[in-house]
Amino acid sequence: MKILVAGHLGVGKTTAIRTLSEIPTLHTEEVMTDAAADTDDLSLVGLRNKTTTTVAIDFGRLTLPGDKIVLYLYGTPGQRRFLPLWKGIALGALGALVLVDTRRLDASFEVMDLIEERGLPYAVAVNVFPDSPDYSLEILRSKLDLAPDTPLVICDARQTNSSLNALIELTAHSISRAGNETS
Ligand SMILES: Nc1nc2c(ncn2[C@@H]2O[C@H](COP(=O)(O)OP(=O)(O)O)[C@@H](O)[C@H]2O)c(=O)[nH]1
Ligand SMILES: [Mg+2]
């Protein structure tokens, strides 16, 4: 099954896929060019030393513990200018794990809109950084304007169990939604 790992620049997509994948991951990172410097403003993200940006996709694979379910993970850039890429990757996907950084909540709306437009079920995983504001889940749910049944979890993309937990929430939600639609 195909799963998207989506989110804005610097939110931790590459990290999460590296952490989760049981095979060496494929990354298409490119050195950010001056042409993208205005659109991908890293000072906003607090990543002044980040010199690469995901221009296409990350790819990894994961077999869920206990099941014979194999997940193919596609890291997908959050910017709308990658829409043509999105259309292809989203086709046939089970759902999307949206990584969110509480320091830049507004930057997550673009990616959530892209996913909703494609009709994909999604779960939100808040990737915590040392200087992230500490909101309760209830406040986050309201700030992100999430539907009551959209899973929302806190995670650390660098930790396997934490990322896996987020993925399991998404898989359960997507399977349950697919069940509701066919019944
Ligand atoms: N503190 C902290 N740093 C993280 C976490 N996840 C990613 N990072 C760091 O944040 C930076 C951006 O992550 P990356 O995976 O490249 O983001 P991407 O642009 O979404 O692929 C990297 O330097 C990561 O090491 C996290 O959960 N906690
Ligand atoms: Mg990346």
Short mmCIF file of C-alpha atoms and ligand atoms in Angstrom, two decimals:
data_model
loop_
_atom_site.label_atom_id
_atom_site.label_comp_id
_atom_site.label_asym_id
_atom_site.label_seq_id
_atom_site.Cartn_x
_atom_site.Cartn_y
_atom_site.Cartn_z
CA MET A 1 0.00 0.00 0.00
CA LYS A 2 1.15 3.46 -0.83
CA ILE A 3 1.34 6.14 1.86
CA LEU A 4 2.32 9.78 1.43
CA VAL A 5 4.45 11.50 4.05
CA ALA A 6 3.67 15.14 3.44
CA GLY A 7 4.57 18.46 4.97
CA HIS A 8 6.30 21.75 4.40
CA LEU A 9 10.01 22.21 3.95
CA GLY A 10 12.08 21.27 6.99
CA VAL A 11 9.24 19.57 8.87
CA GLY A 12 11.02 16.19 9.01
CA LYS A 13 9.75 14.15 6.03
CA THR A 14 13.16 12.82 4.99
CA THR A 15 14.00 12.08 8.63
CA ALA A 16 10.74 10.17 9.19
CA ILE A 17 11.15 8.04 6.05
CA ARG A 18 14.78 7.25 6.92
CA THR A 19 13.69 6.26 10.44
CA LEU A 20 10.86 4.04 9.24
CA SER A 21 12.22 2.35 6.15
CA GLU A 22 13.57 -1.19 6.27
CA ILE A 23 15.40 -0.65 3.00
CA PRO A 24 17.98 2.01 2.17
CA THR A 25 15.86 5.00 1.28
CA LEU A 26 15.91 6.86 -1.97
CA HIS A 27 16.15 10.61 -1.68
CA THR A 28 16.13 13.28 -4.29
CA GLU A 29 17.58 16.20 -2.38
CA GLU A 30 19.07 18.98 -4.43
CA VAL A 31 21.18 21.89 -3.36
CA MET A 32 18.78 24.80 -3.15
CA THR A 33 19.45 27.30 -5.89
CA ASP A 34 19.27 31.06 -5.63
CA ALA A 35 16.14 30.89 -7.77
CA ALA A 36 14.29 29.10 -4.95
CA ALA A 37 15.75 31.22 -2.17
CA ASP A 38 12.79 33.59 -2.07
CA THR A 39 10.09 30.93 -2.23
CA ASP A 40 11.76 28.52 0.21
CA ASP A 41 12.65 31.06 2.89
CA LEU A 42 14.60 29.00 5.40
CA SER A 43 14.95 31.84 7.86
CA LEU A 44 11.21 31.42 8.47
CA VAL A 45 11.76 27.79 9.35
CA GLY A 46 14.67 28.59 11.62
CA LEU A 47 16.92 26.42 9.45
CA ARG A 48 19.55 28.89 8.38
CA ASN A 49 22.09 26.13 7.83
CA LYS A 50 19.84 23.95 5.72
CA THR A 51 21.28 24.06 2.22
CA THR A 52 19.26 21.31 0.59
CA THR A 53 15.56 21.13 -0.07
CA THR A 54 13.43 18.22 -1.21
CA VAL A 55 12.63 18.91 -4.82
CA ALA A 56 10.98 15.64 -5.66
CA ILE A 57 10.37 12.59 -3.51
CA ASP A 58 11.79 10.39 -0.79
CA PHE A 59 10.97 6.72 -0.97
CA GLY A 60 11.08 3.95 1.62
CA ARG A 61 9.41 0.64 2.46
CA LEU A 62 8.06 -0.78 5.69
CA THR A 63 6.37 -4.08 6.62
CA LEU A 64 3.94 -3.53 9.50
CA PRO A 65 4.75 -5.67 12.56
CA GLY A 66 2.53 -8.74 12.84
CA ASP A 67 0.84 -8.10 9.52
CA LYS A 68 1.84 -8.91 6.02
CA ILE A 69 1.02 -5.34 5.04
CA VAL A 70 3.82 -3.64 3.17
CA LEU A 71 3.75 0.14 3.13
CA TYR A 72 5.53 2.14 0.44
CA LEU A 73 6.34 5.57 1.81
CA TYR A 74 6.53 8.57 -0.51
CA GLY A 75 7.85 11.81 0.94
CA THR A 76 6.01 14.58 -0.81
CA PRO A 77 6.89 18.28 -0.82
CA GLY A 78 4.31 20.59 0.69
CA GLN A 79 4.38 23.42 -1.82
CA ARG A 80 1.57 23.86 -4.31
CA ARG A 81 4.05 24.51 -7.12
CA PHE A 82 4.73 20.74 -7.03
CA LEU A 83 1.07 20.02 -7.88
CA PRO A 84 1.82 18.00 -11.05
CA LEU A 85 4.01 15.69 -8.97
CA TRP A 86 1.30 15.45 -6.33
CA LYS A 87 -1.32 14.30 -8.79
CA GLY A 88 0.83 11.34 -9.82
CA ILE A 89 1.98 10.34 -6.36
CA ALA A 90 -1.45 10.63 -4.75
CA LEU A 91 -3.03 8.26 -7.26
CA GLY A 92 -3.99 5.04 -5.50
CA ALA A 93 -2.54 6.13 -2.16
CA LEU A 94 -4.16 4.75 0.99
CA GLY A 95 -3.66 8.01 2.83
CA ALA A 96 -1.25 10.70 3.93
CA LEU A 97 0.68 11.33 7.10
CA VAL A 98 0.93 15.09 7.44
CA LEU A 99 3.89 16.24 9.48
CA VAL A 100 3.31 19.51 11.28
CA ASP A 101 5.71 21.89 13.02
CA THR A 102 3.95 23.96 15.70
CA ARG A 103 6.38 26.83 15.03
CA ARG A 104 4.84 27.16 11.55
CA LEU A 105 1.25 25.99 11.76
CA ASP A 106 0.14 28.30 8.96
CA ALA A 107 2.54 26.57 6.54
CA SER A 108 0.65 23.31 7.03
CA PHE A 109 -2.63 24.55 5.59
CA GLU A 110 -1.33 24.45 2.01
CA VAL A 111 -0.41 20.79 2.29
CA MET A 112 -3.65 19.84 4.09
CA ASP A 113 -5.61 21.60 1.32
CA LEU A 114 -3.70 19.65 -1.36
CA ILE A 115 -4.58 16.38 0.38
CA GLU A 116 -8.22 17.27 0.91
CA GLU A 117 -8.53 18.25 -2.76
CA ARG A 118 -7.33 14.76 -3.71
CA GLY A 119 -9.87 13.21 -1.30
CA LEU A 120 -7.19 11.33 0.64
CA PRO A 121 -7.67 10.33 4.27
CA TYR A 122 -4.92 11.73 6.48
CA ALA A 123 -3.53 11.77 9.99
CA VAL A 124 -1.56 14.62 11.50
CA ALA A 125 1.71 13.99 13.34
CA VAL A 126 3.18 16.96 15.20
CA ASN A 127 6.96 16.69 14.94
CA VAL A 128 8.37 18.30 18.07
CA PHE A 129 11.48 20.50 17.94
CA PRO A 130 13.28 21.85 21.03
CA ASP A 131 11.82 25.33 20.65
CA SER A 132 8.31 24.26 19.55
CA PRO A 133 5.45 25.99 21.38
CA ASP A 134 3.78 23.49 23.68
CA TYR A 135 0.08 23.37 22.72
CA SER A 136 -2.37 20.80 24.05
CA LEU A 137 -3.83 18.37 21.51
CA GLU A 138 -7.20 20.07 21.92
CA ILE A 139 -5.79 23.51 21.04
CA LEU A 140 -3.83 22.05 18.11
CA ARG A 141 -6.92 20.34 16.76
CA SER A 142 -8.75 23.65 16.81
CA LYS A 143 -5.85 25.69 15.39
CA LEU A 144 -5.47 23.20 12.51
CA ASP A 145 -9.25 23.00 12.06
CA LEU A 146 -9.22 19.19 12.01
CA ALA A 147 -12.30 17.02 11.61
CA PRO A 148 -13.16 15.16 14.84
CA ASP A 149 -12.14 11.78 13.40
CA THR A 150 -8.79 12.92 11.97
CA PRO A 151 -6.05 11.28 14.08
CA LEU A 152 -3.67 13.73 15.74
CA VAL A 153 -0.49 12.49 17.44
CA ILE A 154 2.71 13.98 18.79
CA CYS A 155 5.85 12.39 17.39
CA ASP A 156 9.59 12.60 17.09
CA ALA A 157 10.47 11.81 13.49
CA ARG A 158 13.93 10.59 14.57
CA GLN A 159 12.48 7.78 16.70
CA THR A 160 11.24 4.61 15.05
CA ASN A 161 8.52 3.74 17.58
CA SER A 162 7.19 7.26 17.58
CA SER A 163 7.01 7.52 13.78
CA LEU A 164 5.60 4.00 13.59
CA ASN A 165 2.83 4.90 16.02
CA ALA A 166 1.84 7.84 13.80
CA LEU A 167 1.81 5.58 10.75
CA ILE A 168 -0.32 2.95 12.48
CA GLU A 169 -2.87 5.64 13.45
CA LEU A 170 -3.03 6.72 9.81
CA THR A 171 -3.34 3.17 8.48
CA ALA A 172 -6.17 2.34 10.91
CA HIS A 173 -7.99 5.57 10.02
CA SER A 174 -7.60 5.03 6.26
CA ILE A 175 -8.76 1.42 6.41
CA SER A 176 -11.76 2.37 8.55
CA ARG A 177 -12.68 5.20 6.17
CA ALA A 178 -12.34 2.91 3.15
CA GLY A 179 -14.62 0.42 4.97
CA ASN A 180 -17.25 3.09 5.60
CA GLU A 181 -17.19 4.17 1.97
CA THR A 182 -17.72 0.68 0.56
CA SER A 183 -20.36 -0.44 3.10
N1 LIG B 1 14.62 18.20 17.15
C1 LIG B 1 14.15 17.54 16.10
N2 LIG B 1 14.74 17.74 14.90
C2 LIG B 1 14.25 17.08 13.84
C3 LIG B 1 13.14 16.20 13.96
N3 LIG B 1 12.84 15.72 12.73
C4 LIG B 1 13.72 16.27 11.87
N4 LIG B 1 14.61 17.07 12.53
C5 LIG B 1 15.69 17.84 11.92
O1 LIG B 1 15.09 18.88 11.13
C6 LIG B 1 15.79 19.09 9.90
C7 LIG B 1 14.85 18.97 8.72
O2 LIG B 1 14.40 17.64 8.58
P1 LIG B 1 14.16 16.95 7.14
O3 LIG B 1 13.79 15.53 7.43
O4 LIG B 1 15.29 17.18 6.21
O5 LIG B 1 12.89 17.78 6.63
P2 LIG B 1 12.13 17.71 5.22
O6 LIG B 1 12.48 18.95 4.47
O7 LIG B 1 10.66 17.71 5.59
O8 LIG B 1 12.53 16.45 4.51
C8 LIG B 1 16.91 18.04 9.90
O9 LIG B 1 18.09 18.71 10.29
C9 LIG B 1 16.48 17.02 10.94
O10 LIG B 1 17.59 16.41 11.58
C10 LIG B 1 12.56 16.01 15.26
O11 LIG B 1 11.62 15.26 15.47
N5 LIG B 1 13.10 16.71 16.27
MG MG B 2 13.45 16.22 2.79
#
